[in-house]
Short mmCIF file of C-alpha atoms and ligand atoms in Angstrom, two decimals:
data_model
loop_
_atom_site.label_atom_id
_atom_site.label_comp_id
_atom_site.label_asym_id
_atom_site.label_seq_id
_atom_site.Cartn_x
_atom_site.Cartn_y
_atom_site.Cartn_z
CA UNK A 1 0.00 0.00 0.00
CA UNK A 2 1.42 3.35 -1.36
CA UNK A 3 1.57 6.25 1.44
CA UNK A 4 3.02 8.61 -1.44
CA UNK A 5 5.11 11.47 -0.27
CA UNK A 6 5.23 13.34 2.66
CA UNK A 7 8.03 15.72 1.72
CA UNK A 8 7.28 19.47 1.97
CA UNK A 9 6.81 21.21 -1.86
CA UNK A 10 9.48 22.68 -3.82
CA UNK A 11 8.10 22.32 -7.05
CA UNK A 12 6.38 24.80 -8.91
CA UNK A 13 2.52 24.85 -9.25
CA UNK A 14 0.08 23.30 -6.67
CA UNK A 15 1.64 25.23 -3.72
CA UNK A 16 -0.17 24.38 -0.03
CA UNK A 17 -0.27 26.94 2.45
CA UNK A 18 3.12 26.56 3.37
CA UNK A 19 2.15 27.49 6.80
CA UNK A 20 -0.29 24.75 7.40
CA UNK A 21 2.15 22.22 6.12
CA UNK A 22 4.69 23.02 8.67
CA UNK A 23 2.00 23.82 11.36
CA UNK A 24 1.07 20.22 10.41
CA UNK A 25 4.43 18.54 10.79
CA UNK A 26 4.82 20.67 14.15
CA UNK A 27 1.96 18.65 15.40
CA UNK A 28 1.38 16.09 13.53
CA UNK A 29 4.80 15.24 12.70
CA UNK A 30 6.59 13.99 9.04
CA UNK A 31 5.23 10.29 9.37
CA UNK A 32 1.59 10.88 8.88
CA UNK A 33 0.97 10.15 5.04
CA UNK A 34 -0.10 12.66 2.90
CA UNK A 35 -0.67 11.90 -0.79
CA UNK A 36 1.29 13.59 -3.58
CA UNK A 37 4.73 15.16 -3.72
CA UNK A 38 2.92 18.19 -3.08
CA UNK A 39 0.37 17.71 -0.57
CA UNK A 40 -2.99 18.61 -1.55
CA UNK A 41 -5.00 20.95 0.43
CA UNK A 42 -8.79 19.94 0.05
CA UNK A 43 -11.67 22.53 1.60
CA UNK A 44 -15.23 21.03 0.20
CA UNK A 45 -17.05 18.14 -1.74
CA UNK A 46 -19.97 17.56 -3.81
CA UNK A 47 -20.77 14.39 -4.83
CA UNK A 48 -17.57 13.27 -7.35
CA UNK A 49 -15.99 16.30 -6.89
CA UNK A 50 -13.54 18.09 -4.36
CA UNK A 51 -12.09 21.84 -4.20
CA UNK A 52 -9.20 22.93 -3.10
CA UNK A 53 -7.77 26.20 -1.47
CA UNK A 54 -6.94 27.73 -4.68
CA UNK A 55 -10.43 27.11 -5.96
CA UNK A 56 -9.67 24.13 -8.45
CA UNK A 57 -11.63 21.42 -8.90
CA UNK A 58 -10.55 17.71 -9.09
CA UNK A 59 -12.32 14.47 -9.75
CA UNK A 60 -12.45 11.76 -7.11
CA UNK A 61 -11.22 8.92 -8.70
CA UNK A 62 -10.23 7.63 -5.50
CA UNK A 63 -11.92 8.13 -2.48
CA UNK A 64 -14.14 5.24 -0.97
CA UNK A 65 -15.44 6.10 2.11
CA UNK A 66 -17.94 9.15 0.65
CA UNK A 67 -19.44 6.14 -0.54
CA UNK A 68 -22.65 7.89 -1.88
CA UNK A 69 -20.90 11.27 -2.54
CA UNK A 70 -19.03 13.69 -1.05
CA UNK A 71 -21.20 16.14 1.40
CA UNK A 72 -24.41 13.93 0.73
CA UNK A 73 -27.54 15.90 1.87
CA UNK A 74 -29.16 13.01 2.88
CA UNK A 75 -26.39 11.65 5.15
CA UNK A 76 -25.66 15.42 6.71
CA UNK A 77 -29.88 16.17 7.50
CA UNK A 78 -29.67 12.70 8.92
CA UNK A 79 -26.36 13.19 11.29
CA UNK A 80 -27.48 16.95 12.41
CA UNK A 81 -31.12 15.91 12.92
CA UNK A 82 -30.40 13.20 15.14
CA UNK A 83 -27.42 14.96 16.57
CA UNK A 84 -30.20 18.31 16.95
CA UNK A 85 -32.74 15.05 18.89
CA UNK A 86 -30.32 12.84 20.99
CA UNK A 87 -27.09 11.03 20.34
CA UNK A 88 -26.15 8.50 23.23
CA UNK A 89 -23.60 5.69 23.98
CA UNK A 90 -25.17 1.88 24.06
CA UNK A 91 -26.53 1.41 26.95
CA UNK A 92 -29.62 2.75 26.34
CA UNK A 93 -32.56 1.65 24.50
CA UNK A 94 -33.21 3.26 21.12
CA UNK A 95 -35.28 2.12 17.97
CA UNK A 96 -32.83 4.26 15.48
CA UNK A 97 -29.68 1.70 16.52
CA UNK A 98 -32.11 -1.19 16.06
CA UNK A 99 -33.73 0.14 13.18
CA UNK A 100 -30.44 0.32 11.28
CA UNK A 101 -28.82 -3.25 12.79
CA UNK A 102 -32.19 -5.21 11.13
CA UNK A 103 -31.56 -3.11 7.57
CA UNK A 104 -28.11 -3.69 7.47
CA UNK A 105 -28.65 -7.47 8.51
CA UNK A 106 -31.37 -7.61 6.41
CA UNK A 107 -28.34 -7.51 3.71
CA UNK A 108 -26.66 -11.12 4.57
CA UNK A 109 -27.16 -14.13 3.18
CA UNK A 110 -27.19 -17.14 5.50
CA UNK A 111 -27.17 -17.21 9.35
CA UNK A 112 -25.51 -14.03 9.24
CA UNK A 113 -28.06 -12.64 11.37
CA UNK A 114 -26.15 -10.72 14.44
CA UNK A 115 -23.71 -7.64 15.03
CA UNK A 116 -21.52 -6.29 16.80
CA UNK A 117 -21.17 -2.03 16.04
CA UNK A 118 -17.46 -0.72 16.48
CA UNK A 119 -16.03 2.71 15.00
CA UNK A 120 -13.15 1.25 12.54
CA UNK A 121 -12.21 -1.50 10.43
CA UNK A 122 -9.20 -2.00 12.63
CA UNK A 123 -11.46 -2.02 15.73
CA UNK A 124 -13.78 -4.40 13.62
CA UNK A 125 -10.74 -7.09 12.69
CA UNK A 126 -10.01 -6.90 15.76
CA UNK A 127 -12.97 -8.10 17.79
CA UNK A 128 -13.86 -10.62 14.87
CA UNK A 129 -10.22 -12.39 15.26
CA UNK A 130 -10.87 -12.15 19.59
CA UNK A 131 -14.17 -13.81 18.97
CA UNK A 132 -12.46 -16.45 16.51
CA UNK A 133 -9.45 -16.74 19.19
CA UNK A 134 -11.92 -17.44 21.91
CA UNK A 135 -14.51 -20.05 19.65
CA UNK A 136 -12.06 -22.56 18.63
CA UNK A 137 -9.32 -21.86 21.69
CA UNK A 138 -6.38 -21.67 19.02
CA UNK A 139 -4.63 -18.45 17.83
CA UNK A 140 -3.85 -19.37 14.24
CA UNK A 141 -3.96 -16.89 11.76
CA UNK A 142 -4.24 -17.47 7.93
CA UNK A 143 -3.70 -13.99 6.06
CA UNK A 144 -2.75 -13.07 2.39
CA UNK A 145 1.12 -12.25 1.42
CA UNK A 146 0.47 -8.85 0.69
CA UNK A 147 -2.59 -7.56 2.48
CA UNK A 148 -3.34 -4.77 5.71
CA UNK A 149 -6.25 -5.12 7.93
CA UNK A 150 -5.97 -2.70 10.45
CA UNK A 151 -3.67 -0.86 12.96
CA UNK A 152 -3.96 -2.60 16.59
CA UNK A 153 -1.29 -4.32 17.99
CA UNK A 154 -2.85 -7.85 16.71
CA UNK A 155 -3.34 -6.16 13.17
CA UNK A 156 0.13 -4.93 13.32
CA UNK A 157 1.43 -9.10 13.78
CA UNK A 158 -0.57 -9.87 10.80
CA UNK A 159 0.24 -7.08 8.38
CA UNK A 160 2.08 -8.20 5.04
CA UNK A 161 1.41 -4.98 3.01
CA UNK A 162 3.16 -1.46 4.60
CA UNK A 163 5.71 -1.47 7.17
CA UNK A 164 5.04 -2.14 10.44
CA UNK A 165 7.75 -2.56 13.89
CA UNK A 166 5.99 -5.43 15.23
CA UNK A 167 7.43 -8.64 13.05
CA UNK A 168 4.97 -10.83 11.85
CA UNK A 169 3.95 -13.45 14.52
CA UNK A 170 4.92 -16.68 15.15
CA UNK A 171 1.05 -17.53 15.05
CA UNK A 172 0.73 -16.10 11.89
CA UNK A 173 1.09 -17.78 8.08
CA UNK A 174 1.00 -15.64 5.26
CA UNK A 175 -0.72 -17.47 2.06
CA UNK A 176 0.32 -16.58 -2.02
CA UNK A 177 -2.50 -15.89 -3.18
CA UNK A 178 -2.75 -17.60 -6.91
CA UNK A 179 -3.51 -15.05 -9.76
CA UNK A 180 -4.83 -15.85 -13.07
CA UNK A 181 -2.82 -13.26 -15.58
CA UNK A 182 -0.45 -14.80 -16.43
CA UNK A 183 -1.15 -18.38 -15.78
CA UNK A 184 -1.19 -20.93 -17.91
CA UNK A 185 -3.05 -23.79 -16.35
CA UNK A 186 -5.74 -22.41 -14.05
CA UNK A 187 -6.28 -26.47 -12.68
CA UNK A 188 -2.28 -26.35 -11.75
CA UNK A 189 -2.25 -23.44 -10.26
CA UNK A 190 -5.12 -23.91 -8.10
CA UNK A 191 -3.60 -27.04 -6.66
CA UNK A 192 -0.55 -25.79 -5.57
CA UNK A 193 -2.28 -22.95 -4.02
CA UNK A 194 -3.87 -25.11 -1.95
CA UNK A 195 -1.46 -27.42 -1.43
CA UNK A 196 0.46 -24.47 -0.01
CA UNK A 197 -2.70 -23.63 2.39
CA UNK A 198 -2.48 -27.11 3.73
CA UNK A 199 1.21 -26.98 4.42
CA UNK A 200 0.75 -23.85 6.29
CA UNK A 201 -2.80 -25.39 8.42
CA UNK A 202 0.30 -28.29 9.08
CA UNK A 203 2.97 -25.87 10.22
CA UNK A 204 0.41 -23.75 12.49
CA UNK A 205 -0.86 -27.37 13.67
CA UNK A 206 2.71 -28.48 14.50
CA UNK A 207 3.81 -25.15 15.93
CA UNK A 208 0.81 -25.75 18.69
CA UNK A 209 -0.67 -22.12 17.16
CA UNK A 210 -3.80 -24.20 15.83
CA UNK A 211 -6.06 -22.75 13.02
CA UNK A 212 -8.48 -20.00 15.03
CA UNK A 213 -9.46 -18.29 11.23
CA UNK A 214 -8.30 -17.29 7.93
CA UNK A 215 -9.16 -13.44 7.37
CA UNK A 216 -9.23 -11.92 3.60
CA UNK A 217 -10.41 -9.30 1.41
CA UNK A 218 -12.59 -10.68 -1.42
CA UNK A 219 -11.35 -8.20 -3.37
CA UNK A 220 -7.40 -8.42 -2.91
CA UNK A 221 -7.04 -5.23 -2.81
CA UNK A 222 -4.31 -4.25 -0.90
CA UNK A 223 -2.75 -7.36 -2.63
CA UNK A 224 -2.90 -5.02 -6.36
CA UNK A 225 -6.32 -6.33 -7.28
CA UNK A 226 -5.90 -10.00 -7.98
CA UNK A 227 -8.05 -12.57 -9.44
CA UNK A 228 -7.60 -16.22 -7.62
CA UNK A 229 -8.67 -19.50 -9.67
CA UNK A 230 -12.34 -20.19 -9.70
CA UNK A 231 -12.51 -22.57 -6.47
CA UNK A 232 -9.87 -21.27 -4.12
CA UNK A 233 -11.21 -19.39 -1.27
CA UNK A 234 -14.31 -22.00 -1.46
CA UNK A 235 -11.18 -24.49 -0.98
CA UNK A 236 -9.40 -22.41 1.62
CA UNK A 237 -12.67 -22.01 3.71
CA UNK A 238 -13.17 -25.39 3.54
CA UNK A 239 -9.34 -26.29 4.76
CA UNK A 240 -9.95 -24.04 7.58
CA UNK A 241 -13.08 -25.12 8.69
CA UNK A 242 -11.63 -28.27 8.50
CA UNK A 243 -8.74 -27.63 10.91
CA UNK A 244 -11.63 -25.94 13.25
CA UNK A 245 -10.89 -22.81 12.69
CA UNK A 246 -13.27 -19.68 11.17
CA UNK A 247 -13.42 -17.59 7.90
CA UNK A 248 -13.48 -14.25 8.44
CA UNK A 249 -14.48 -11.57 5.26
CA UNK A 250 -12.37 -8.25 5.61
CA UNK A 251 -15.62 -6.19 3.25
CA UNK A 252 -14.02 -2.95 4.44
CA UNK A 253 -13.09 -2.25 0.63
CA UNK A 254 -14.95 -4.97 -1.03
CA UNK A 255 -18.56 -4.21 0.90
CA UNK A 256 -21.51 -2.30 0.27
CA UNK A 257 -21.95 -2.96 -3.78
CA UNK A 258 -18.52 -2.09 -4.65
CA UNK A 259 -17.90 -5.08 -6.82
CA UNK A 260 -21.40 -4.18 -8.47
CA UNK A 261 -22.63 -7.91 -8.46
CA UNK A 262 -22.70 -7.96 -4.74
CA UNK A 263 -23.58 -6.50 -2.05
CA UNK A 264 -20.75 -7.91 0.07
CA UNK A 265 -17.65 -8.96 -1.68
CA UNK A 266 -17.62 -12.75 -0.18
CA UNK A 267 -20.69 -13.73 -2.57
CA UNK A 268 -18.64 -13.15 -5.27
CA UNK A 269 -17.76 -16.99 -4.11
CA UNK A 270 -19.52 -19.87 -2.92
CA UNK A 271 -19.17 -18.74 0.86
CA UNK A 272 -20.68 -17.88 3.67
CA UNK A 273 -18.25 -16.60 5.99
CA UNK A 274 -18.73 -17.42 9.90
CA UNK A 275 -17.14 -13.02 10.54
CA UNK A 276 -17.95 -10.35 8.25
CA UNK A 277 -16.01 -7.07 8.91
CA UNK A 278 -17.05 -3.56 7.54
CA UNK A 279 -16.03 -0.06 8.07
CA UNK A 280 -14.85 2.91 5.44
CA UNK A 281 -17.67 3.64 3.39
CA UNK A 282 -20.80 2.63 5.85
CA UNK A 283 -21.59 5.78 7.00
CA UNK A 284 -19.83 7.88 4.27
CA UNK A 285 -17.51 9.05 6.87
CA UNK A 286 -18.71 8.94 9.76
CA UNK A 287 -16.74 6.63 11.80
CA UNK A 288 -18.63 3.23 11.81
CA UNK A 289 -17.87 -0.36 11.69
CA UNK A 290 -19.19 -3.49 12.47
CA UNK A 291 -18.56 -7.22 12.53
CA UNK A 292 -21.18 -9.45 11.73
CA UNK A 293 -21.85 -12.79 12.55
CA UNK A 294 -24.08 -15.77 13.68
CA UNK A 295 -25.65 -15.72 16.68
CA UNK A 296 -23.90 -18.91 17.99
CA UNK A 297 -20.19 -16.89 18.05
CA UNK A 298 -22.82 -13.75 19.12
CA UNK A 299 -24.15 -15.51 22.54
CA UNK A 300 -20.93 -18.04 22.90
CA UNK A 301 -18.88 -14.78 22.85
CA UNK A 302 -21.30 -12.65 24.87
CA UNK A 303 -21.49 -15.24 27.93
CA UNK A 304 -17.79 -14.82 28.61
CA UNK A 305 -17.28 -11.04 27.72
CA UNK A 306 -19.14 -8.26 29.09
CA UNK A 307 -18.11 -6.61 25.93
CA UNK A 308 -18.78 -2.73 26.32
CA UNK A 309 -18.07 0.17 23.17
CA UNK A 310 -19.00 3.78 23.86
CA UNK A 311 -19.53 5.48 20.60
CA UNK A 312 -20.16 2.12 18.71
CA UNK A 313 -23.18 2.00 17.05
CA UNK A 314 -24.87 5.35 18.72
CA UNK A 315 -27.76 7.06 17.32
CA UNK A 316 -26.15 9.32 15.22
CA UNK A 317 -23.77 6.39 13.85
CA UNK A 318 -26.80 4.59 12.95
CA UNK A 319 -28.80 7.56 11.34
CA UNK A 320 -25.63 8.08 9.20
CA UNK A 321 -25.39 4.47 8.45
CA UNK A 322 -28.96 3.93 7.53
CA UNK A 323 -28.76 7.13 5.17
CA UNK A 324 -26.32 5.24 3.19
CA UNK A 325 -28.27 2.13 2.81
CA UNK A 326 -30.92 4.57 2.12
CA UNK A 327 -29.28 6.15 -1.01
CA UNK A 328 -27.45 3.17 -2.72
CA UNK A 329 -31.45 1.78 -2.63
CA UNK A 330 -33.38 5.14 -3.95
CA UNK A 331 -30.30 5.96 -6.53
CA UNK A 332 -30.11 1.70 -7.38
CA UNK A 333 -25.97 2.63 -7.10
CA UNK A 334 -25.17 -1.30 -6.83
CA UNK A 335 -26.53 -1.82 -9.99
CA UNK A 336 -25.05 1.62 -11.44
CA UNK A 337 -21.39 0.40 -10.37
CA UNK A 338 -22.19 -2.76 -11.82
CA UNK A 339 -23.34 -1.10 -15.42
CA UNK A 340 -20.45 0.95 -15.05
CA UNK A 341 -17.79 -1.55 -14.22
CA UNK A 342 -18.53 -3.28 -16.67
CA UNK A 343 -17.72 -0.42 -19.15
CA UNK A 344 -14.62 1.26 -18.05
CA UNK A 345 -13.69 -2.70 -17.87
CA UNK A 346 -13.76 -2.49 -21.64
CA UNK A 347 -12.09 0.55 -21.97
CA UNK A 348 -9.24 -0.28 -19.63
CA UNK A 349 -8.79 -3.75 -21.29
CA UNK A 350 -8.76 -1.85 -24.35
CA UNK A 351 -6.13 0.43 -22.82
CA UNK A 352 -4.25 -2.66 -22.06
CA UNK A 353 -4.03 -4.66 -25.15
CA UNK A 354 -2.34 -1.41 -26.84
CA UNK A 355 -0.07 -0.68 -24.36
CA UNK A 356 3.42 -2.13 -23.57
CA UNK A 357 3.92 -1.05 -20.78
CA UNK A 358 0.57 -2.53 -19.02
CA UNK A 359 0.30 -5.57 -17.93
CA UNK A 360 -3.05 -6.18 -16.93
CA UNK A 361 -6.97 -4.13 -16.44
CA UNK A 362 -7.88 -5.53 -12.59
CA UNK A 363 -10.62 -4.91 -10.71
CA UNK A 364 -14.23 -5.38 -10.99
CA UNK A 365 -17.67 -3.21 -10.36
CA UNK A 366 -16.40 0.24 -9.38
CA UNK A 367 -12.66 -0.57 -8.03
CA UNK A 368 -10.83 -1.07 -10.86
CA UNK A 369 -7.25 -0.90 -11.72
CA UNK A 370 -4.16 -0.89 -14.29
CA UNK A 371 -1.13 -3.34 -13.54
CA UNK A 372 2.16 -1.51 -15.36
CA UNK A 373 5.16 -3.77 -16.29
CA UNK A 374 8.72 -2.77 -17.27
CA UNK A 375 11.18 -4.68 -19.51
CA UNK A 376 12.79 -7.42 -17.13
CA UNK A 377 10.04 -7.02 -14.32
CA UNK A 378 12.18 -3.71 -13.11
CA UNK A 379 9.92 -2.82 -10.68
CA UNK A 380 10.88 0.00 -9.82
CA UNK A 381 11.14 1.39 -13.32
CA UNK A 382 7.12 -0.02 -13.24
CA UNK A 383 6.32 1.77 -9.59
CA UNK A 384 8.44 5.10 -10.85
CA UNK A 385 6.04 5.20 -13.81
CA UNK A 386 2.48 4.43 -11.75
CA UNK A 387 4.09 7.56 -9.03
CA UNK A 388 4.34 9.86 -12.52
CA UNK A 389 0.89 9.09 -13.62
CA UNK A 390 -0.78 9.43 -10.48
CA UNK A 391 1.24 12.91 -10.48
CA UNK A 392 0.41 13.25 -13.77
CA UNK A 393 -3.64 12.91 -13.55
CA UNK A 394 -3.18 14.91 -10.43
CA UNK A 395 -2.46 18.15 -12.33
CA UNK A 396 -5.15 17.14 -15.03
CA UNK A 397 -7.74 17.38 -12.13
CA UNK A 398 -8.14 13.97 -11.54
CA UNK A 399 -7.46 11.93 -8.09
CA UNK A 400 -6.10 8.52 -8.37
CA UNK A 401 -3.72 6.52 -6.52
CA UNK A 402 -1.67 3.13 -6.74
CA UNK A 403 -1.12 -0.18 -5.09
CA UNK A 404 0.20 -4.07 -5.33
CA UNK A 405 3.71 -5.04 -3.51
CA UNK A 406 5.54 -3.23 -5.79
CA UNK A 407 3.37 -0.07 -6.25
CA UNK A 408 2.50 -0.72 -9.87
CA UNK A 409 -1.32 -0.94 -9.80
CA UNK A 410 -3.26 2.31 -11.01
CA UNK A 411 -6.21 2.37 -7.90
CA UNK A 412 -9.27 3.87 -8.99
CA UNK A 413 -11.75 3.31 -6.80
CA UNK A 414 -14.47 6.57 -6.64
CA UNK A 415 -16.85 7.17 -4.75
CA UNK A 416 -20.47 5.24 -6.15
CA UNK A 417 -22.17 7.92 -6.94
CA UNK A 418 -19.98 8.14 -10.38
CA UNK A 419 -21.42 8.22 -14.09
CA UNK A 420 -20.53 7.42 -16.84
CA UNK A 421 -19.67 10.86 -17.58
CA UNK A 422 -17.34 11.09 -14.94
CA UNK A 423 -15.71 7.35 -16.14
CA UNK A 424 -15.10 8.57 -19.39
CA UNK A 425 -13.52 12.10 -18.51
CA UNK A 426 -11.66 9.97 -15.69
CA UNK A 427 -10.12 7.65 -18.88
CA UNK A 428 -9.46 10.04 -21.44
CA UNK A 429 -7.23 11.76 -18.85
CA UNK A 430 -5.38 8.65 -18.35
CA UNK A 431 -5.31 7.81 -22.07
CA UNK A 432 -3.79 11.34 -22.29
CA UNK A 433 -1.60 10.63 -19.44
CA UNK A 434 -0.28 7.38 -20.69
CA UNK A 435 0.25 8.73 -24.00
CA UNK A 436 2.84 11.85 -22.71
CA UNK A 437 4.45 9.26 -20.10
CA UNK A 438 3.44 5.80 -21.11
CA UNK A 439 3.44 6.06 -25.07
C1 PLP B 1 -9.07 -4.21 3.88
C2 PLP B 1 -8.94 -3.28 5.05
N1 PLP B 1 -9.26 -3.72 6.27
C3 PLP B 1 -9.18 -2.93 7.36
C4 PLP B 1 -8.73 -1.63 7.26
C5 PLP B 1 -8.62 -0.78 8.49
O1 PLP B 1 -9.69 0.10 8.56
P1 PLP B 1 -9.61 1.42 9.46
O2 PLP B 1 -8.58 2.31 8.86
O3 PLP B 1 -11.00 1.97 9.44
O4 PLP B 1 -9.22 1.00 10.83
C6 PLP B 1 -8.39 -1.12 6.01
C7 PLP B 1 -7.90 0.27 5.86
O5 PLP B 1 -7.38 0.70 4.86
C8 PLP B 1 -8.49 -1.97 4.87
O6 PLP B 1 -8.17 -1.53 3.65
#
């Protein structure tokens, strides 16, 4: 996962307040990420678009937690109205937290049928793998070779995709996960990836760890988009389940119709998951997660845990949360990103056959992306070019980003609310782009 730059601007053009910058490193400090080589100083959105302190506007071509736009009306009457009525922690009864649990449940497929609020994806991870720890009594974790998933201390043993101090655990295994550009034999390469996942349920099993889950994004996303063999995680959950242990679905990117087809990234296979996680774009903002379950891990969990959360799942949380449901229904946006997926699909595929330098179009529904190669898999040559045309589509007005280990993914990944208009003035910017850097 790219951070970009944090270094202070020298360059011409695009100029922050220099006096925020360094009021921000004074208190902030230098290691909190900011995007672009010259940091961007953002003051209001509508819908797809943002404006910054010199009055330009830019394209969001990347942002995913204004899920259903930027400065939604129907989200902000919903948060001031119930902030205006009552906001409260959990301890009390009210119908607008239970209103919202049975719409969002009413979403899941299965016996998916209880949940737990929290106010991050980290925070959500975090309880699911606790709950998973104390079901099965192991602490065996299963995670992806490239992949991120949150920033607690157990997160931080687990993380494969940005740096982190803590080294990964003993507890932990980190699977390859297969990817079909490029293969060959889709049969053979499902195999060994899961003869691999056995050999690591073996080496968990022999290290005394035990399998307590597996925990994924459907989407790969951190992991630059991939797409396993048709059968894998069906075989993966089924190793796991196997050894005792439980799946848990990461939907913090991949939930909420982002894939188009689904509403949570997991049906995209033949799975039920025993944890679903969620966070970023559920309340366009406002800080809400969850983790949803069955209520066998609910009540098992519950009996031995008086499990408390203060802001989790308050009032206000829920009226913002329920306004999103709300608005992806009334404005069909599922459907929309599927439509439109499906499109800039063709036009990045399109993009990719002609080009050289690009490997592969990734992505699905409304996260989609652009794998860049350079001769002898230099991958930094590849990661220097993705940093360029990110820059690059920056000054054009358009927001973008990258990803995969080595930074050579194009992430575009806007908010749902996008149209085809927007696609097609978001591609003939990068066709423009790729043709002054990329030709
Ligand atoms: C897949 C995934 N899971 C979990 C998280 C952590 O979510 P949060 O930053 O809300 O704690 C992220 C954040 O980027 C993520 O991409």
């Amino acid at each position: 996962m790219t951070t970009e730059a944090t270094t202070p601007a020298t360059a011409a053009g695009h100029q922050p307040a220099p006096d925020l910058l360094s009021r921000r490193f004074a208190t902030l400090g230098r290691h909190s990420p900011l995007f672009y080589d010259t940091p961007l100083e953002l003051v209001s959105g509508n819908g797809v678009w943002l404006t910054d302190a010199q009055g330009r506007t830019y394209l969001d071509g990347y942002n995913n937690v204004p899920h259903v736009g930027h400065a939604n009306p129907v989200v902000a009457d919903a948060v001031s109205d119930q902030l205006r009525t009552i906001n409260l922690h959990t301890r009390y009864l009210n119908s607008r937290v239970v209103e919202y649990a049975e719409a969002l449940l009413a979403t899941f497929d299965g016996d998916l049928e209880r949940v737990f609020f929290v106010n991050s994806g980290s925070e959500a991870n975090e309880l699911a793998l606790r709950i998973a720890r104390q079901h099965t009594g192991h602490t065996g974790v299963l995670v992806t070779d490239f992949s991120y998933h949150g920033n607690t201390i157990t997160l931080a043993e687990l993380t494969t995709g940005l740096t982190t101090g803590e080294p990964l655990g003993a507890h932990v295994r980190a699977l390859h996960i297969p990817d079909l550009v490029g293969a060959s034999d889709e049969q053979e390469l499902l195999e060994q990836a899961l003869a691999e996942v056995d050999a690591a349920i073996t080496s968990l099993q022999e290290a005394g760890h035990g399998v307590s889950a597996f925990l994924f994004d459907p989407l790969f996303s951190t992991e630059g988009l991939l797409q396993p063999p048709a059968g894998y995680i069906e075989g993966v959950a089924a190793r796991i389940r196997a050894a005792g242990g439980l799946v848990i679905a990461d939907e913090v990117q991949s939930g909420f119709g982002r894939t188009g087809t689904h509403m949570w990234g997991h049906r995209m296979f033949d799975l039920i998951p025993d944890l679903v996680t969620m966070g970023k774009p559920m309340a366009n903002g406002h800080p809400v997660g969850a983790v949803v379950t069955t209520e066998e891990l609910l009540d098992e969990f519950g009996r031995h845990n008086m499990y408390f959360n203060t802001f989790a799942g308050s009032p206000v949380s829920s009226a913002a949360g329920m306004a999103v449901l709300q608005v992806m229904e009334e404005e069909y946006l599922m459907a929309r990103a599927q439509e439109l997926g499906d499109y800039i699909g063709g036009r990045l595929h399109a993009i990719a056959d002609g080009n050289p330098h690009v490997r592969a179009a990734r992505g699905r529904g409304l996260f989609f992306g652009l794998e860049f190669t350079a001769p002898g898999g230099d991958h930094k040559a590849a990661a220097d070019l993705t940093k360029a045309l990110v820059e690059d589509m920056r000054a054009r007005g358009v927001l973008i980003s990258r990803i995969g280990p080595h930074d050579n993914v194009l992430k575009m990944r806007p908010p749902l609310v996008f149209t085809r208009e927007h696609a097609d003035l978001l591609l003939d910017h990068l066709d423009a782009a790729l043709d002054t850097l990329a030709g």
